[in-house]
Amino acid sequence: MSEHRRKPPQPQGDGRAAARRGQPGSSAGRRAAPRGATGSPSDSYGARSYGSDSSGSGGEERPYGGRAEARRAAQRGGGRRRAADNAGRGPGGPAGPGRGRGRAATPAKKRLIDYPRAGRYGWRRWVPSWRLVTGTFIGFIGSLVAVAGIGYAMVSVPNVAQTAKAQNNVFEWSDGSVMVATGGETNRQIINYSMIPKEMRYAVISQENKTFETDSGIDPNGIARAVFNMAKGGQTQGGSTITQQYVKNARLDDQSQTISRKFKEIFVAIKVGATVPKDEIMAGYLNSAYFGRGAYGIQAAARAYFNKEAKDLNPGECAFLSAMLKGATYYDPAGATSLDPTATREANQKRALAQMQDTLDKMVEYGHLDAAERAKYKTLPEVQSPRSNSQLGGQIGYLVDLAKGYIVNNTDITADDLQQGGYTIRTTFDKKKVNALEAAVKKVQKQSIKPKLRPKTDTHVQFGGASVDPATGAIKAIYGGENATKHFTDNADATGAQVGSTFKPFVLAAAMKWGVRNPDGLESQAQDERTVASPKSLYSGKNKLKIKNYNGSVWTDKDGKEWLQTNDGNESINPPTYKIDLREAMEQSVNSAYVQLGMDVGLDKVKEAALDAGVLEGSLASSAFPSFSIGTSDPSAIRMAGAYATFASSGTRNDPFSVTEVKDKDGVVYTHKAKPVPAFDAKVADNVTDVLKSVVEKGTGTNAQLPGREVAGKTGTTDGNKSAWFVGYTPQLSTAISMFRMDDNASNKNRKFLEMYGTGGQEKIHGASFPAQIWHDYMAEALQGTQPESFPTPEPIGKVLNATPSPTPTPSATPSPSASPSVSPSRTHKPGFPKPTASDTCGFWGCGTGGNGNGGANGGTTGGVTDSPTPTDTSSTGDTKGNGNGGLFGGQTG
């Protein structure tokens, strides 16, 4: 038998059993060596033999009962021999003179912190003793008390006179020169507690901190929430007492979102709560809080919103101002779409009224306001229009707002951060182009818009415009309105004005990208089940055309009525066949052809094409109606310029942007990074451009021609003549110009678009008139000194649809509305615009010498020649009456 399997000597009568029983002859509590053990190798295998104990017993002690125990002891002690040597320790003292070699044991050193625990093995080593737990807890609490004491001693009570000191932001032109230093001004006047209406104090208490008059100044639950939010990367907001909010307002020198800052605020709040009277805290808070519109403190807020002293505020106005403390961006009735597209005038008014009413209800509930007095304030108080810094006059205020909005929506910098200032912001705006665009608008206003001469037609006339670099998406110039300190809506960014026929290029792009649906297919047909349309495809130009679904059935509305699409002036094109190709239909802006094309392609695809080009979905009207294809949507001038820029760049979309770089005191914190998106194949985009070139060369857009340069563009006019557009581009620059009438100073419920019949002395305003003139004058100046460039030559695309002419209808079946000159009187040429020459507007159908722009006053009738009319856009949405397609305010711009 091998040695490692040899059995140890069996214990005798006074061996291990005796040791367990505590019998004589063995050490108490120890296992004794086998009786009669010898010094033979078999007897001394697991441990050396030792001498007898002090009692003289002849039995040798053996501390381990077998090889397994000896082996475990050796492992615990660092080795078999060391374990055996240490085994001599026992109650008898030093090892006796036995046969083996004895050695005295060294007592274990005591540790200050017994962890991991000595004398414990396995998982028990890692379970702390109650002494350790108790000591640790006491030490932790003591440390907190010490830290709190030190923190409390180090902080000081803030001085309200030194609060709300913000820095300016420096806005730069694209070339690095300074545009304006603004944004951090402090509009504040400290007033005494006695000058603050009690209704204002109790409005804040009721809404923000109902226990203010009795609490210690801090809210433990709110603090815990704030710390938790900070730990997971959120904002330190919510749950603060008025005392804590005052402390936060008072420490504008440090607005960093850190846990250490929050703890410092807590110490300050504790000290303020313990040493400062409640009336002083309330006065300090209301004198330092930010109410929006650049107003710090209740006195400045009363002036900014109501132009009165704070002491004269009534309970309703106090409740209203308490709502502004929650964030004026979303509660100011004037709106703040430049900072957030959702902060519209209507949405903000709804939020402010709800918050105001809730505050008044709580004031009654908590006994701070009489119910009868509360009943007087059911609507928003009359609020004056916002006022701006005089430095922000002209276009500067619009440019600054646009840049601030871009920063807030595209970086980690918040509106509050911008309000505190300290940033240097490099914009994309070109000073020369901004001045040129403003000058072009003022020229038209001075020459043609005369409110005193024509008060019924020339009042409330407004223009908007934007210019975008197709290669990058950089916004080079905007025209937001007459003056940012007088007219507060940025007409380049948000108006609600429908775009009319300038939407038609998206229909054409959809027809060339996805194709029309086959009559026997499904609406969701795949690409290979569709037929891509060529610009030479033929469609009907008939006025009051029955619009058909892709399968040939006539489209009906929800009431079962057939849809009859009209053309501008109720004119049919090219009778008796009415056939016109898509290029000519674009040149003359024929509604019926493009409405039917949109139905054949699918309005979902038309919508997708507009989105791909860069139009924001929130600005699109319902695509459930055929007239969607002719511009019932209301994108901003910035987005229309950007969308056309996608065609100019051969199908690559670069979303418009206004800021290239932001720096603070520590360096660059934001740099714009280009993110080009392939929206259309170059073949599609270049063919759209080629068709739009025809519009400027011989269609409704001839007023936009630039000698020596290639120009592509489209006119647009809406139903009721309530807005007119021209959007066009060269390879280097894309620009959109809008014109409309709207009384911004009317009460909010009465804001509406007004008709422009007779405006500027013209019978009707078209995109070809004043908008095209402004576009021309601006682009001629903006492109001065740059080398003319050419558009790419388009590759042939698609199939000619409807190539076989339809049979000529009998006179009794469909009499032509243009059979005689009496149906539509010929239009006369308006002074101030170049008179176009007659052109082949009836195309290859050879229908005579109709005038360009709308197919001639009589549609180019056979057997007669009409006078050449004024170049006009002929779109007509024809959809704003009872079809629920979004209406004038059907979408928000971005």
mmCIF file of C-alpha atoms in Angstrom, residues 675-825:
data_model
loop_
_atom_site.group_PDB
_atom_site.id
_atom_site.type_symbol
_atom_site.label_atom_id
_atom_site.label_comp_id
_atom_site.label_asym_id
_atom_site.label_seq_id
_atom_site.Cartn_x
_atom_site.Cartn_y
_atom_site.Cartn_z
ATOM 1 C CA LYS A 675 -24.016 65.935 -41.869
ATOM 2 C CA PRO A 676 -24.915 65.707 -45.567
ATOM 3 C CA VAL A 677 -27.805 63.374 -46.386
ATOM 4 C CA PRO A 678 -28.383 61.807 -49.828
ATOM 5 C CA ALA A 679 -32.022 62.754 -50.419
ATOM 6 C CA PHE A 680 -32.408 62.183 -54.183
ATOM 7 C CA ASP A 681 -30.344 60.641 -56.946
ATOM 8 C CA ALA A 682 -28.494 63.262 -58.938
ATOM 9 C CA LYS A 683 -30.552 62.255 -61.985
ATOM 10 C CA VAL A 684 -33.778 63.160 -60.155
ATOM 11 C CA ALA A 685 -32.535 66.422 -58.607
ATOM 12 C CA ASP A 686 -30.893 67.661 -61.807
ATOM 13 C CA ASN A 687 -34.053 67.026 -63.829
ATOM 14 C CA VAL A 688 -36.102 68.988 -61.302
ATOM 15 C CA THR A 689 -33.591 71.819 -61.619
ATOM 16 C CA ASP A 690 -33.799 71.682 -65.409
ATOM 17 C CA VAL A 691 -37.593 72.020 -65.297
ATOM 18 C CA LEU A 692 -37.354 74.916 -62.817
ATOM 19 C CA LYS A 693 -34.874 76.629 -65.121
ATOM 20 C CA SER A 694 -37.645 76.691 -67.743
ATOM 21 C CA VAL A 695 -39.928 78.451 -65.256
ATOM 22 C CA VAL A 696 -37.469 81.356 -65.034
ATOM 23 C CA GLU A 697 -36.505 81.342 -68.706
ATOM 24 C CA LYS A 698 -40.023 81.421 -70.187
ATOM 25 C CA GLY A 699 -42.591 80.717 -67.495
ATOM 26 C CA THR A 700 -44.081 82.558 -64.534
ATOM 27 C CA GLY A 701 -40.674 83.357 -63.072
ATOM 28 C CA THR A 702 -39.145 85.550 -65.766
ATOM 29 C CA ASN A 703 -38.843 88.493 -63.359
ATOM 30 C CA ALA A 704 -36.161 86.534 -61.499
ATOM 31 C CA GLN A 705 -33.784 86.265 -64.453
ATOM 32 C CA LEU A 706 -30.165 87.237 -63.710
ATOM 33 C CA PRO A 707 -28.241 88.137 -66.883
ATOM 34 C CA GLY A 708 -25.271 85.831 -67.343
ATOM 35 C CA ARG A 709 -26.370 83.359 -64.648
ATOM 36 C CA GLU A 710 -28.428 80.187 -64.663
ATOM 37 C CA VAL A 711 -31.425 80.461 -62.348
ATOM 38 C CA ALA A 712 -34.021 77.880 -61.345
ATOM 39 C CA GLY A 713 -37.117 78.732 -59.352
ATOM 40 C CA LYS A 714 -40.856 78.618 -58.827
ATOM 41 C CA THR A 715 -43.643 81.068 -58.078
ATOM 42 C CA GLY A 716 -46.463 80.379 -55.654
ATOM 43 C CA THR A 717 -49.785 81.983 -54.776
ATOM 44 C CA THR A 718 -52.452 80.656 -52.439
ATOM 45 C CA ASP A 719 -56.229 80.525 -52.375
ATOM 46 C CA GLY A 720 -57.794 83.859 -51.517
ATOM 47 C CA ASN A 721 -54.572 85.632 -52.506
ATOM 48 C CA LYS A 722 -53.410 85.579 -48.889
ATOM 49 C CA SER A 723 -49.745 84.797 -49.538
ATOM 50 C CA ALA A 724 -47.322 84.815 -52.439
ATOM 51 C CA TRP A 725 -43.851 83.272 -52.784
ATOM 52 C CA PHE A 726 -40.859 83.035 -55.017
ATOM 53 C CA VAL A 727 -38.232 80.399 -54.252
ATOM 54 C CA GLY A 728 -35.235 80.094 -56.514
ATOM 55 C CA TYR A 729 -31.565 79.281 -56.662
ATOM 56 C CA THR A 730 -28.296 79.418 -58.515
ATOM 57 C CA PRO A 731 -25.600 76.782 -57.962
ATOM 58 C CA GLN A 732 -24.143 78.974 -55.193
ATOM 59 C CA LEU A 733 -27.188 80.308 -53.323
ATOM 60 C CA SER A 734 -30.824 79.353 -52.629
ATOM 61 C CA THR A 735 -33.302 82.022 -51.518
ATOM 62 C CA ALA A 736 -36.997 82.074 -50.570
ATOM 63 C CA ILE A 737 -39.134 85.230 -50.400
ATOM 64 C CA SER A 738 -42.662 85.378 -48.963
ATOM 65 C CA MET A 739 -45.277 88.120 -48.906
ATOM 66 C CA PHE A 740 -48.548 88.232 -46.968
ATOM 67 C CA ARG A 741 -50.849 90.463 -44.943
ATOM 68 C CA MET A 742 -51.499 89.800 -41.246
ATOM 69 C CA ASP A 743 -52.274 92.112 -38.370
ATOM 70 C CA ASP A 744 -49.801 91.075 -35.668
ATOM 71 C CA ASN A 745 -51.094 93.764 -33.334
ATOM 72 C CA ALA A 746 -54.642 92.407 -33.304
ATOM 73 C CA SER A 747 -55.830 90.481 -30.305
ATOM 74 C CA ASN A 748 -54.538 86.947 -30.300
ATOM 75 C CA LYS A 749 -57.932 85.489 -31.200
ATOM 76 C CA ASN A 750 -58.286 87.756 -34.232
ATOM 77 C CA ARG A 751 -54.889 87.165 -35.853
ATOM 78 C CA LYS A 752 -55.558 86.076 -39.414
ATOM 79 C CA PHE A 753 -54.232 86.389 -42.931
ATOM 80 C CA LEU A 754 -55.823 89.072 -45.084
ATOM 81 C CA GLU A 755 -56.454 89.084 -48.828
ATOM 82 C CA MET A 756 -54.054 90.976 -51.087
ATOM 83 C CA TYR A 757 -56.357 91.940 -53.932
ATOM 84 C CA GLY A 758 -55.357 95.498 -54.836
ATOM 85 C CA THR A 759 -52.282 95.535 -52.632
ATOM 86 C CA GLY A 760 -49.474 97.603 -54.085
ATOM 87 C CA GLY A 761 -51.851 98.862 -56.753
ATOM 88 C CA GLN A 762 -52.048 95.440 -58.410
ATOM 89 C CA GLU A 763 -55.216 93.546 -59.177
ATOM 90 C CA LYS A 764 -53.783 90.437 -57.526
ATOM 91 C CA ILE A 765 -50.463 89.603 -55.906
ATOM 92 C CA HIS A 766 -48.591 86.692 -57.516
ATOM 93 C CA GLY A 767 -45.244 85.154 -56.724
ATOM 94 C CA ALA A 768 -44.073 86.634 -60.020
ATOM 95 C CA SER A 769 -44.660 90.179 -58.808
ATOM 96 C CA PHE A 770 -43.137 91.656 -55.661
ATOM 97 C CA PRO A 771 -41.594 88.420 -54.278
ATOM 98 C CA ALA A 772 -39.770 87.755 -57.571
ATOM 99 C CA GLN A 773 -38.627 91.376 -57.766
ATOM 100 C CA ILE A 774 -37.178 91.246 -54.243
ATOM 101 C CA TRP A 775 -35.493 87.933 -55.050
ATOM 102 C CA HIS A 776 -33.944 89.386 -58.196
ATOM 103 C CA ASP A 777 -32.636 92.573 -56.563
ATOM 104 C CA TYR A 778 -31.184 90.709 -53.601
ATOM 105 C CA MET A 779 -29.518 87.924 -55.589
ATOM 106 C CA ALA A 780 -27.972 90.371 -58.054
ATOM 107 C CA GLU A 781 -26.272 92.135 -55.133
ATOM 108 C CA ALA A 782 -25.483 89.018 -53.076
ATOM 109 C CA LEU A 783 -23.747 87.262 -55.996
ATOM 110 C CA GLN A 784 -21.857 90.319 -57.171
ATOM 111 C CA GLY A 785 -18.178 89.499 -57.573
ATOM 112 C CA THR A 786 -18.694 85.736 -57.736
ATOM 113 C CA GLN A 787 -18.051 83.709 -60.869
ATOM 114 C CA PRO A 788 -21.235 82.450 -62.578
ATOM 115 C CA GLU A 789 -21.656 78.678 -62.434
ATOM 116 C CA SER A 790 -23.766 76.276 -64.463
ATOM 117 C CA PHE A 791 -26.132 73.575 -63.298
ATOM 118 C CA PRO A 792 -25.257 69.960 -64.192
ATOM 119 C CA THR A 793 -26.677 68.667 -67.454
ATOM 120 C CA PRO A 794 -29.472 66.272 -66.495
ATOM 121 C CA GLU A 795 -29.520 62.671 -67.677
ATOM 122 C CA PRO A 796 -32.702 61.469 -69.377
ATOM 123 C CA ILE A 797 -35.104 59.941 -66.892
ATOM 124 C CA GLY A 798 -38.333 57.981 -66.855
ATOM 125 C CA LYS A 799 -41.023 57.128 -69.328
ATOM 126 C CA VAL A 800 -43.399 59.485 -71.124
ATOM 127 C CA LEU A 801 -46.747 58.828 -69.509
ATOM 128 C CA ASN A 802 -50.071 59.319 -71.302
ATOM 129 C CA ALA A 803 -48.269 59.661 -74.633
ATOM 130 C CA THR A 804 -51.351 58.827 -76.700
ATOM 131 C CA PRO A 805 -53.575 61.883 -76.940
ATOM 132 C CA SER A 806 -57.084 61.450 -75.649
ATOM 133 C CA PRO A 807 -59.878 61.630 -78.265
ATOM 134 C CA THR A 808 -61.159 65.108 -78.884
ATOM 135 C CA PRO A 809 -64.413 65.516 -76.959
ATOM 136 C CA THR A 810 -67.554 66.559 -78.794
ATOM 137 C CA PRO A 811 -68.686 70.143 -78.206
ATOM 138 C CA SER A 812 -71.830 68.927 -76.426
ATOM 139 C CA ALA A 813 -69.911 66.749 -74.015
ATOM 140 C CA THR A 814 -67.514 69.282 -72.530
ATOM 141 C CA PRO A 815 -67.775 72.814 -73.809
ATOM 142 C CA SER A 816 -64.487 74.629 -73.412
ATOM 143 C CA PRO A 817 -64.619 77.394 -70.834
ATOM 144 C CA SER A 818 -62.126 79.238 -73.003
ATOM 145 C CA ALA A 819 -64.139 79.054 -76.218
ATOM 146 C CA SER A 820 -64.609 82.795 -76.312
ATOM 147 C CA PRO A 821 -62.632 85.796 -75.036
ATOM 148 C CA SER A 822 -65.539 86.717 -72.788
ATOM 149 C CA VAL A 823 -64.863 83.876 -70.339
ATOM 150 C CA SER A 824 -61.655 85.357 -68.951
ATOM 151 C CA PRO A 825 -60.757 88.944 -69.701
#
